[in-house]
XYZ file of N, CA and C in Angstrom:
684
model
N 10.776 40.476 -2.501
C 9.721 40.305 -1.462
C 10.847 39.613 -0.501
N 10.279 39.764 0.780
C 10.934 39.264 2.083
C 10.622 38.050 2.507
N 11.379 37.080 2.894
C 11.078 36.075 3.253
C 10.602 35.576 4.548
N 9.541 34.915 4.766
C 9.154 34.798 6.129
C 10.228 34.348 7.032
N 10.385 35.097 8.042
C 11.362 34.481 9.061
C 11.401 33.118 9.950
N 10.060 32.807 9.818
C 9.811 31.451 10.604
C 9.995 30.360 9.605
N 10.189 30.525 8.358
C 10.512 29.338 7.510
C 11.583 28.778 7.552
N 11.889 27.524 7.957
C 13.155 26.808 8.079
C 13.784 26.672 6.659
N 15.017 26.694 6.587
C 16.034 26.524 5.359
C 15.987 25.352 4.958
N 15.904 24.278 6.064
C 15.806 23.126 5.829
C 14.543 22.203 5.924
N 14.306 21.566 4.811
C 13.046 20.815 4.757
C 12.807 19.638 5.846
N 12.036 19.518 6.721
C 11.992 18.740 7.757
C 11.883 17.463 7.275
N 12.260 16.321 8.042
C 12.219 14.721 7.890
C 10.554 14.721 7.681
N 10.136 13.957 6.818
C 8.878 13.327 6.906
C 8.705 12.507 8.265
N 7.517 12.602 8.833
C 7.419 11.896 10.157
C 7.517 10.475 10.216
N 7.270 9.837 9.038
C 7.218 8.523 8.818
C 8.644 7.800 9.062
N 9.618 8.780 8.181
C 11.000 8.225 8.368
C 11.399 8.667 9.648
N 10.934 9.834 10.280
C 11.557 10.002 11.597
C 10.821 8.474 12.588
N 9.767 8.290 12.477
C 9.446 6.864 13.347
C 10.060 5.940 13.138
N 10.331 5.537 11.698
C 11.082 4.183 11.517
C 12.513 4.372 11.912
N 13.417 5.720 11.894
C 14.650 5.868 12.565
C 14.538 5.584 13.939
N 13.488 6.435 14.701
C 13.701 6.360 15.822
C 13.569 4.852 16.602
N 12.662 4.078 16.152
C 12.676 2.409 16.325
C 13.905 1.767 16.478
N 14.903 2.244 15.283
C 16.312 1.902 15.118
C 17.080 2.096 16.094
N 16.793 3.394 16.465
C 17.781 4.122 17.288
C 17.530 3.584 18.838
N 16.302 3.394 19.024
C 15.699 2.814 20.243
C 16.452 1.353 20.612
N 16.238 0.712 19.683
C 16.588 -0.795 19.650
C 18.168 -0.702 19.784
N 18.592 0.220 19.155
C 20.258 0.141 18.985
C 21.003 0.677 20.379
N 20.164 1.852 21.197
C 20.809 2.123 22.447
C 20.358 1.136 23.250
N 19.608 0.333 23.381
C 19.199 -0.486 24.330
C 20.263 -1.904 24.202
N 20.393 -2.099 23.176
C 21.784 -3.081 22.813
C 22.873 -2.774 23.295
N 23.187 -1.476 22.760
C 24.726 -0.857 23.031
C 24.832 -0.556 24.571
N 24.190 -0.001 25.287
C 24.017 -0.101 26.680
C 23.910 -1.194 27.213
N 23.196 -2.314 26.901
C 23.116 -3.529 27.448
C 24.284 -4.332 27.020
N 25.252 -4.062 26.234
C 26.551 -4.895 26.053
C 27.677 -4.246 26.690
N 27.580 -2.859 27.423
C 28.515 -2.233 28.252
C 28.316 -2.742 29.739
N 27.246 -3.270 30.005
C 26.860 -3.357 31.497
C 26.108 -2.388 32.038
N 25.781 -1.307 31.280
C 25.428 0.037 32.004
C 23.903 -0.323 32.510
N 23.205 -1.106 31.909
C 21.932 -1.451 32.315
C 21.727 -2.879 33.372
N 21.138 -2.449 34.467
C 21.209 -3.199 35.794
C 20.024 -4.414 35.273
N 20.182 -5.041 34.383
C 19.339 -6.254 34.191
C 20.164 -7.642 33.869
N 19.904 -8.352 34.534
C 20.444 -10.034 34.122
C 20.398 -10.249 32.556
N 21.569 -10.558 32.181
C 21.668 -10.885 30.762
C 21.317 -9.843 29.750
N 21.544 -8.778 30.139
C 21.838 -7.388 29.383
C 22.509 -7.579 28.097
N 23.935 -8.311 28.195
C 24.981 -8.321 27.443
C 24.497 -8.948 26.131
N 23.646 -10.120 26.317
C 23.346 -10.496 25.247
C 21.770 -10.523 24.650
N 21.319 -9.135 24.917
C 20.235 -8.957 24.663
C 20.294 -8.764 22.699
N 21.237 -8.323 22.248
C 21.368 -8.335 20.844
C 21.308 -9.574 20.149
N 22.126 -10.341 20.455
C 21.999 -11.684 20.075
C 20.497 -12.277 20.170
N 20.088 -12.163 21.376
C 18.655 -12.883 21.501
C 17.568 -12.211 20.628
N 17.777 -10.723 20.422
C 16.716 -10.016 19.675
C 16.962 -10.556 18.127
N 18.412 -10.864 17.460
C 18.275 -11.258 16.146
C 17.850 -12.694 16.202
N 17.988 -13.346 17.147
C 17.596 -14.903 16.948
C 15.960 -14.608 17.286
N 15.330 -13.858 17.951
C 13.863 -13.687 17.934
C 13.179 -13.418 17.020
N 13.743 -12.344 16.382
C 13.034 -11.427 15.530
C 13.759 -10.983 14.182
N 15.240 -11.886 14.007
C 15.805 -11.816 12.585
C 15.110 -12.735 11.824
N 15.297 -12.686 10.464
C 15.010 -13.713 9.299
C 15.420 -14.766 8.953
N 15.505 -15.989 9.080
C 15.874 -16.782 8.593
C 15.445 -17.462 7.397
N 16.579 -17.841 6.333
C 15.978 -18.425 5.053
C 15.405 -19.531 5.049
N 15.580 -20.390 6.381
C 14.894 -21.844 6.374
C 13.180 -21.528 6.388
N 12.809 -20.273 6.635
C 11.408 -20.005 6.800
C 10.705 -20.358 5.523
N 11.386 -19.601 4.387
C 11.047 -19.792 3.110
C 10.917 -21.116 2.472
N 12.029 -22.046 2.914
C 11.934 -23.523 2.182
C 10.838 -24.204 3.332
N 10.584 -23.833 4.535
C 9.480 -24.454 5.433
C 8.102 -24.419 4.699
N 8.066 -22.953 4.530
C 6.678 -22.608 3.799
C 6.405 -23.171 2.692
N 7.595 -23.431 1.625
C 7.145 -23.976 0.303
C 6.864 -25.678 0.780
N 7.423 -26.238 1.623
C 7.202 -27.560 1.847
C 5.830 -27.790 2.665
N 5.308 -27.037 3.291
C 4.287 -27.174 4.143
C 2.911 -26.279 3.958
N 3.218 -25.136 3.265
C 2.311 -24.261 2.833
C 1.560 -23.516 3.937
N 2.095 -23.549 4.868
C 1.724 -22.524 6.007
C 2.684 -22.137 6.827
N 2.333 -20.987 7.444
C 3.282 -20.264 8.251
C 2.785 -19.660 9.456
N 3.191 -20.021 10.762
C 2.662 -19.185 11.586
C 3.259 -17.743 12.221
N 2.761 -16.819 12.970
C 2.667 -15.880 13.300
C 3.956 -15.393 13.461
N 4.788 -16.262 14.319
C 6.091 -15.909 15.029
C 6.887 -15.697 13.602
N 6.923 -16.783 12.669
C 7.523 -16.617 11.162
C 7.529 -15.195 10.286
N 6.133 -15.154 10.336
C 5.551 -14.071 9.422
C 6.149 -12.774 9.896
N 6.249 -12.722 11.496
C 6.401 -11.126 11.721
C 8.053 -11.040 11.528
N 8.834 -11.948 11.416
C 10.060 -11.533 11.311
C 10.226 -11.126 9.706
N 9.319 -11.126 8.958
C 9.619 -10.466 7.523
C 9.767 -9.000 7.745
N 9.109 -8.355 8.963
C 9.000 -6.945 9.116
C 9.747 -6.556 10.283
N 10.219 -7.522 11.123
C 10.931 -7.002 12.441
C 12.476 -6.885 11.975
N 13.100 -7.557 11.343
C 14.321 -7.579 11.119
C 14.938 -6.532 10.660
N 14.306 -5.320 10.060
C 15.105 -4.215 9.706
C 15.420 -3.439 10.746
N 14.973 -3.398 11.839
C 14.993 -2.780 13.202
C 16.082 -3.206 13.839
N 16.698 -4.272 13.654
C 17.648 -4.935 14.332
C 18.870 -5.120 13.795
N 19.981 -4.765 14.495
C 21.272 -4.561 13.714
C 22.374 -5.503 14.498
N 23.348 -5.855 13.503
C 24.285 -6.767 14.056
C 25.326 -5.939 14.983
N 25.538 -4.750 14.825
C 26.542 -4.011 15.413
C 25.916 -2.370 15.204
N 26.582 -1.659 16.161
C 26.335 -0.232 16.486
C 26.764 0.481 14.983
N 27.778 0.149 14.378
C 28.068 0.696 13.298
C 27.077 0.469 11.896
N 26.752 -1.033 11.987
C 25.703 -1.275 11.234
C 24.419 -0.370 11.159
N 24.035 -0.077 12.772
C 22.661 0.687 13.083
C 22.989 1.890 12.575
N 24.394 2.560 12.670
C 24.157 3.972 12.521
C 24.272 4.015 10.820
N 24.843 3.286 9.996
C 24.966 3.476 8.719
C 23.510 3.260 7.717
N 22.700 1.892 8.785
C 21.311 1.846 8.301
C 20.627 3.297 8.693
N 20.752 3.810 9.525
C 19.936 5.004 10.056
C 19.940 6.184 9.130
N 21.517 6.362 8.641
C 21.885 7.430 7.819
C 21.091 7.022 6.568
N 21.447 6.095 5.909
C 21.086 5.508 4.680
C 19.069 6.081 4.453
N 18.631 5.430 5.754
C 16.881 5.717 5.427
C 16.638 7.345 5.789
N 17.460 8.033 6.699
C 17.145 9.282 6.686
C 17.391 10.089 5.342
N 18.839 9.798 4.766
C 19.011 10.395 3.602
C 17.968 10.216 2.522
N 17.995 9.211 2.254
C 16.833 8.579 1.021
C 15.357 8.825 1.295
N 15.041 8.726 2.482
C 13.637 8.696 3.032
C 13.636 10.356 2.856
N 14.122 11.035 3.472
C 13.941 12.437 3.115
C 13.623 12.946 1.525
N 14.673 12.604 0.803
C 14.229 12.852 -0.486
C 12.963 12.446 -0.996
N 12.923 10.740 -0.985
C 11.652 10.232 -1.685
C 10.225 10.761 -0.717
N 10.289 11.232 0.565
C 9.372 11.693 1.114
C 8.983 13.095 0.663
N 9.803 13.740 0.211
C 9.516 15.093 -0.320
C 8.392 15.057 -1.642
N 8.552 13.800 -2.136
C 7.715 13.667 -3.830
C 6.739 12.474 -3.306
N 6.936 11.585 -2.583
C 5.930 10.513 -2.562
C 4.976 10.764 -1.190
N 4.073 10.364 -1.257
C 3.126 10.459 0.035
C 3.932 9.659 1.123
N 3.495 10.245 2.268
C 4.357 9.327 3.530
C 3.803 7.898 3.536
N 2.636 7.514 3.178
C 2.327 6.053 3.200
C 2.971 5.273 2.231
N 3.256 6.163 1.068
C 4.147 5.212 -0.017
C 5.529 5.021 0.443
N 6.129 5.986 1.140
C 7.449 5.763 1.719
C 7.368 4.481 2.715
N 6.489 4.519 3.427
C 6.113 3.081 4.459
C 5.976 1.938 3.709
N 5.403 2.163 2.567
C 4.863 0.995 1.720
C 6.405 0.326 0.943
N 7.153 1.494 0.693
C 8.436 1.119 -0.024
C 9.243 0.367 0.815
N 9.174 0.815 2.318
C 10.074 0.407 3.500
C 9.909 -0.856 3.371
N 8.701 -0.951 3.901
C 8.295 -2.574 4.246
C 8.364 -3.546 3.476
N 7.870 -2.996 1.940
C 7.821 -3.777 0.744
C 9.210 -4.296 0.390
N 10.075 -3.453 0.588
C 11.366 -3.777 0.269
C 12.148 -4.779 1.397
N 11.684 -4.570 2.576
C 12.187 -5.503 3.535
C 11.549 -7.011 3.431
N 10.305 -7.069 2.971
C 9.582 -8.150 2.417
C 10.112 -9.089 1.362
N 10.629 -8.159 0.177
C 11.041 -8.604 -1.048
C 12.703 -9.104 -0.887
N 13.437 -8.432 0.167
C 14.780 -8.671 0.315
C 14.817 -10.059 1.124
N 13.745 -10.216 2.249
C 13.978 -11.629 3.027
C 13.410 -12.663 2.037
N 12.465 -12.430 1.092
C 12.009 -13.586 0.277
C 13.103 -14.073 -0.708
N 13.770 -13.399 -1.510
C 14.914 -13.408 -2.110
C 15.769 -13.969 -1.406
N 16.201 -13.336 -0.243
C 17.431 -14.280 0.725
C 16.906 -15.745 1.057
N 15.715 -15.861 1.360
C 15.428 -17.261 1.503
C 15.309 -18.120 0.501
N 15.074 -17.751 -0.638
C 15.077 -18.420 -2.100
C 16.328 -18.601 -2.608
N 16.944 -17.841 -2.501
C 18.411 -17.787 -3.564
C 19.377 -18.631 -2.739
N 19.551 -18.065 -1.212
C 20.514 -18.512 -0.357
C 20.191 -19.645 0.994
N 21.225 -20.528 1.243
C 21.050 -21.482 2.074
C 21.963 -21.104 3.117
N 21.654 -19.812 3.811
C 22.627 -19.131 4.612
C 22.128 -19.394 6.186
N 22.641 -20.233 6.993
C 22.243 -20.330 8.432
C 22.299 -19.004 9.390
N 22.843 -17.903 8.931
C 23.096 -16.924 9.687
C 21.464 -15.920 9.257
N 20.912 -15.369 10.384
C 19.670 -14.879 10.192
C 20.057 -13.407 9.525
N 19.100 -12.767 8.777
C 19.188 -11.602 7.937
C 18.557 -10.768 8.990
N 19.300 -9.408 9.406
C 18.968 -8.373 10.032
C 19.778 -7.047 9.759
N 19.078 -6.078 9.976
C 19.247 -4.707 9.510
C 18.590 -4.219 8.384
N 18.649 -2.532 8.243
C 17.687 -1.822 7.510
C 18.016 -1.854 6.125
N 19.364 -2.549 5.840
C 19.819 -2.317 4.391
C 18.962 -2.877 3.478
N 18.274 -3.996 3.411
C 17.106 -4.143 2.180
C 16.068 -2.986 2.062
N 15.769 -2.637 3.073
C 14.680 -1.385 3.215
C 15.463 -0.112 2.611
N 16.440 0.115 3.208
C 17.274 1.285 2.683
C 17.452 1.196 1.218
N 17.844 0.087 0.686
C 18.041 -0.163 -0.851
C 16.953 0.150 -1.664
N 15.795 -0.346 -0.810
C 14.471 -0.084 -1.540
C 14.197 1.297 -1.872
N 14.573 2.289 -0.822
C 14.494 3.833 -0.941
C 15.286 4.176 -1.925
N 16.493 3.424 -2.268
C 17.359 3.646 -3.105
C 16.677 3.715 -4.675
N 15.903 2.519 -4.486
C 15.341 2.184 -5.606
C 14.179 3.242 -6.115
N 13.289 3.639 -4.907
C 12.540 5.110 -5.202
C 13.484 6.125 -5.861
N 14.522 6.461 -5.105
C 15.300 7.491 -5.535
C 15.603 7.402 -6.977
N 15.969 6.164 -7.403
C 16.285 5.857 -8.576
C 15.231 6.000 -9.981
N 13.833 5.510 -9.504
C 13.059 5.517 -10.036
C 12.462 7.374 -10.558
N 12.590 8.067 -9.288
C 12.398 9.423 -9.435
C 13.573 10.160 -10.464
N 14.691 9.746 -10.390
C 15.805 10.402 -11.283
C 15.394 9.854 -12.686
N 15.059 8.819 -12.687
C 14.944 8.055 -14.283
C 13.701 8.579 -14.914
N 12.751 9.248 -14.077
C 11.712 10.139 -14.706
C 12.085 11.360 -14.909
N 12.832 12.079 -14.062
C 13.383 13.329 -14.363
C 14.266 13.423 -15.698
N 15.078 12.325 -15.891
C 16.119 12.168 -16.930
C 15.289 11.979 -18.062
N 14.041 11.213 -18.255
C 13.027 11.110 -19.325
C 12.450 12.309 -19.678
N 11.961 13.307 -18.906
C 11.659 14.668 -19.228
C 12.544 15.581 -19.612
N 13.714 15.475 -19.382
C 14.936 16.289 -19.976
C 15.353 15.750 -21.302
N 15.015 14.660 -21.469
C 15.291 14.155 -22.856
C 16.952 13.252 -22.592
N 17.356 13.027 -21.278
C 18.365 12.571 -21.237
C 18.733 11.042 -20.978
N 20.040 10.461 -20.905
C 19.914 9.073 -21.024
C 19.610 8.460 -19.553
N 18.646 7.633 -19.428
C 17.993 7.528 -18.277
C 18.865 6.108 -17.478
N 19.603 5.877 -18.081
C 20.492 4.673 -17.515
C 21.382 5.396 -16.448
N 21.695 6.751 -16.492
C 22.533 7.401 -15.640
C 21.715 7.453 -14.006
N 20.536 7.263 -14.356
C 19.882 7.153 -13.008
C 20.468 6.134 -12.040
N 21.177 4.975 -12.804
C 21.325 3.639 -11.966
C 22.870 3.808 -11.444
N 23.491 5.058 -11.494
C 24.874 5.613 -11.175
C 25.003 4.681 -9.622
N 24.200 5.316 -8.746
C 24.325 5.088 -7.315
C 24.196 3.661 -6.801
N 23.203 3.190 -7.472
C 23.190 1.848 -7.110
C 24.342 0.938 -7.790
N 24.609 1.102 -8.835
C 25.989 0.621 -9.547
C 27.248 0.960 -8.705
N 27.458 2.115 -8.185
C 28.667 2.446 -7.301
C 28.471 1.611 -6.118
N 27.072 1.486 -5.689
C 27.071 0.781 -4.168
C 27.366 -0.678 -4.371
N 26.951 -1.129 -5.304
C 27.199 -2.634 -5.364
C 28.690 -2.830 -5.854
N 29.275 -2.000 -6.666
C 30.692 -2.237 -6.758
C 31.290 -2.153 -5.617
N 30.965 -1.147 -4.532
C 31.670 -0.821 -3.198
C 31.452 -2.380 -2.630
N 30.426 -2.808 -2.552
C 30.112 -3.823 -1.808
C 31.034 -5.090 -2.186
N 31.204 -5.372 -3.768
C 32.093 -6.213 -4.183
C 33.400 -6.156 -3.708
N 34.014 -4.955 -3.588
C 35.343 -4.449 -3.514
C 35.619 -4.850 -2.000
N 34.881 -4.566 -1.196
C 34.899 -4.919 0.307
C 34.955 -6.414 0.587
N 33.932 -6.903 -0.110
C 33.840 -8.169 0.210
C 35.279 -8.729 -0.560
N 35.922 -8.456 -1.670
C 37.163 -9.216 -1.914
C 38.291 -8.901 -0.993
N 38.275 -7.744 -0.587
C 39.381 -7.478 0.490
C 39.372 -7.683 1.725
N 37.996 -7.787 2.048
C 37.781 -8.215 3.660
C 36.969 -9.345 4.093
N 36.343 -9.995 2.999
C 35.528 -10.958 3.258
C 34.018 -10.534 3.624
N 33.335 -10.389 2.527
C 31.961 -10.421 2.611
C 30.906 -11.135 3.142
N 29.452 -10.626 3.616
C 28.623 -11.602 3.592
C 27.577 -11.573 2.471
N 26.933 -12.664 2.249
C 26.038 -12.859 1.188
C 24.597 -12.152 1.279
N 24.458 -11.150 2.381
C 23.470 -10.153 2.449
C 23.085 -9.565 1.160
N 24.292 -8.904 0.434
C 24.048 -8.309 -0.893
C 22.773 -8.726 -1.581
N 22.578 -10.024 -1.566
C 21.419 -10.646 -2.488
C 20.143 -10.185 -2.112
N 20.142 -9.632 -0.571
C 18.695 -9.220 -0.246
C 18.662 -7.824 -0.366
N 19.914 -7.014 -0.471
C 20.003 -5.660 -0.842
C 19.541 -5.394 -2.409
N 19.991 -6.213 -3.083
C 19.737 -5.991 -4.496
C 18.333 -6.201 -4.879
N 17.425 -7.396 -4.006
C 16.112 -7.544 -3.959
C 15.746 -6.544 -3.573
N 15.971 -6.008 -2.339
C 15.186 -4.432 -1.925
C 15.333 -3.429 -2.763
N 16.437 -3.168 -3.363
C 16.499 -2.262 -4.584
C 15.408 -2.338 -5.577
N 15.337 -3.696 -6.070
C 14.536 -3.985 -7.202
C 12.914 -3.670 -6.734
N 12.783 -4.238 -5.267
C 11.186 -4.068 -5.062
C 10.978 -2.792 -4.585
N 11.746 -1.663 -4.201
C 11.647 -0.239 -4.072
C 11.213 0.188 -5.650
N 12.168 0.094 -6.287
C 11.968 0.304 -8.066
C 10.677 0.250 -8.666
N 10.333 -0.960 -8.481
C 9.164 -1.654 -9.031
C 7.650 -0.729 -8.270
N 8.070 -0.798 -7.063
C 6.713 -0.336 -6.333
C 6.546 0.929 -6.548
N 7.752 2.024 -6.981
C 7.552 3.251 -7.251
C 6.512 3.393 -8.430
N 6.613 2.629 -9.182
C 5.766 2.729 -10.228
C 4.258 2.807 -10.112
N 3.722 2.272 -8.764
C 2.379 2.027 -8.377
C 2.124 3.203 -7.345
N 3.196 3.530 -6.164
C 2.989 4.390 -5.149
C 3.022 5.706 -5.452
N 3.850 6.022 -6.663
C 3.916 7.222 -6.722
C 2.695 8.206 -7.295
N 2.882 9.613 -6.854
C 1.554 10.425 -7.103
C 0.811 10.110 -8.325
N -0.263 9.483 -8.179
C -1.201 9.077 -9.452
C -0.722 7.634 -10.033
N -0.165 7.056 -9.420
C 0.421 5.800 -10.104
C -0.593 5.013 -10.148
N -1.559 4.893 -9.235
C -2.646 3.801 -9.283
C -3.561 4.083 -10.571
N -3.835 5.475 -10.339
C -4.767 6.062 -11.655
C -4.007 5.690 -13.006
N -2.901 5.857 -12.976
C -2.261 5.632 -14.184
C -2.023 3.823 -14.711
N -2.014 3.224 -13.495
C -1.990 1.598 -13.838
C -3.204 1.057 -14.055
N -4.472 1.669 -13.595
C -5.445 1.526 -14.169
C -6.045 1.849 -15.381
N -5.531 3.059 -16.272
C -5.574 3.392 -17.428
C -5.073 2.559 -18.232
N -3.851 2.169 -17.808
C -3.074 1.112 -18.836
C -3.907 -0.217 -18.851
N -4.312 -0.512 -17.948
C -5.083 -1.888 -17.897
C -6.432 -1.658 -18.899
N -7.146 -0.787 -18.466
C -8.264 -0.397 -19.251
C -7.858 -0.287 -20.764
N -6.887 0.153 -21.223
C -6.460 0.369 -22.657
C -5.961 -1.052 -23.100
N -5.671 -1.725 -22.403
C -5.162 -3.273 -22.991
C -6.130 -4.319 -22.658
């Protein structure tokens, strides 16, 4: 049987992944061009720092919320804006690569809305744990908690596959184990930042959300609730 010539040999990226990455790329392009003085605007060299201050997530936000019980819009929005702003060009590149690679795989199995929920939910989970566990003055910025959430979804998919094959499901956690070991190694060699706490939280959030947002996940959850 002849294969139609108009079928691409490579599955296209899910539109939601393209949209998320384009926002990151656009922001990084503005910051990078501004830092080199190529943009004819006053103060363009400091746009990256200003954006991190205005849209990055500060752990103090959680402390203030627990103390006062309220949160204004400026602080609330930071839970969802910090993944699109990075501290450096290199960090942005790695963040985009992770989101593209894992988002493509997860998006081929999960609904695009599910991919978006995992991305945003993992950013939220990473920020909450960052604020609860740490007392870091440096704001959280970058797509890594969300990217690790997609790794959590990837791990969940592999976990189910290994269950169907009757193989050891712990093998599904090899990727996250390797990444955490690499972070620990680089931290010991070059001095690392405590951001890894938010990455782990993002991974756990993505993994747990996958139970609900997977195809048929809500129906399965309702069935379990009825049985109990």
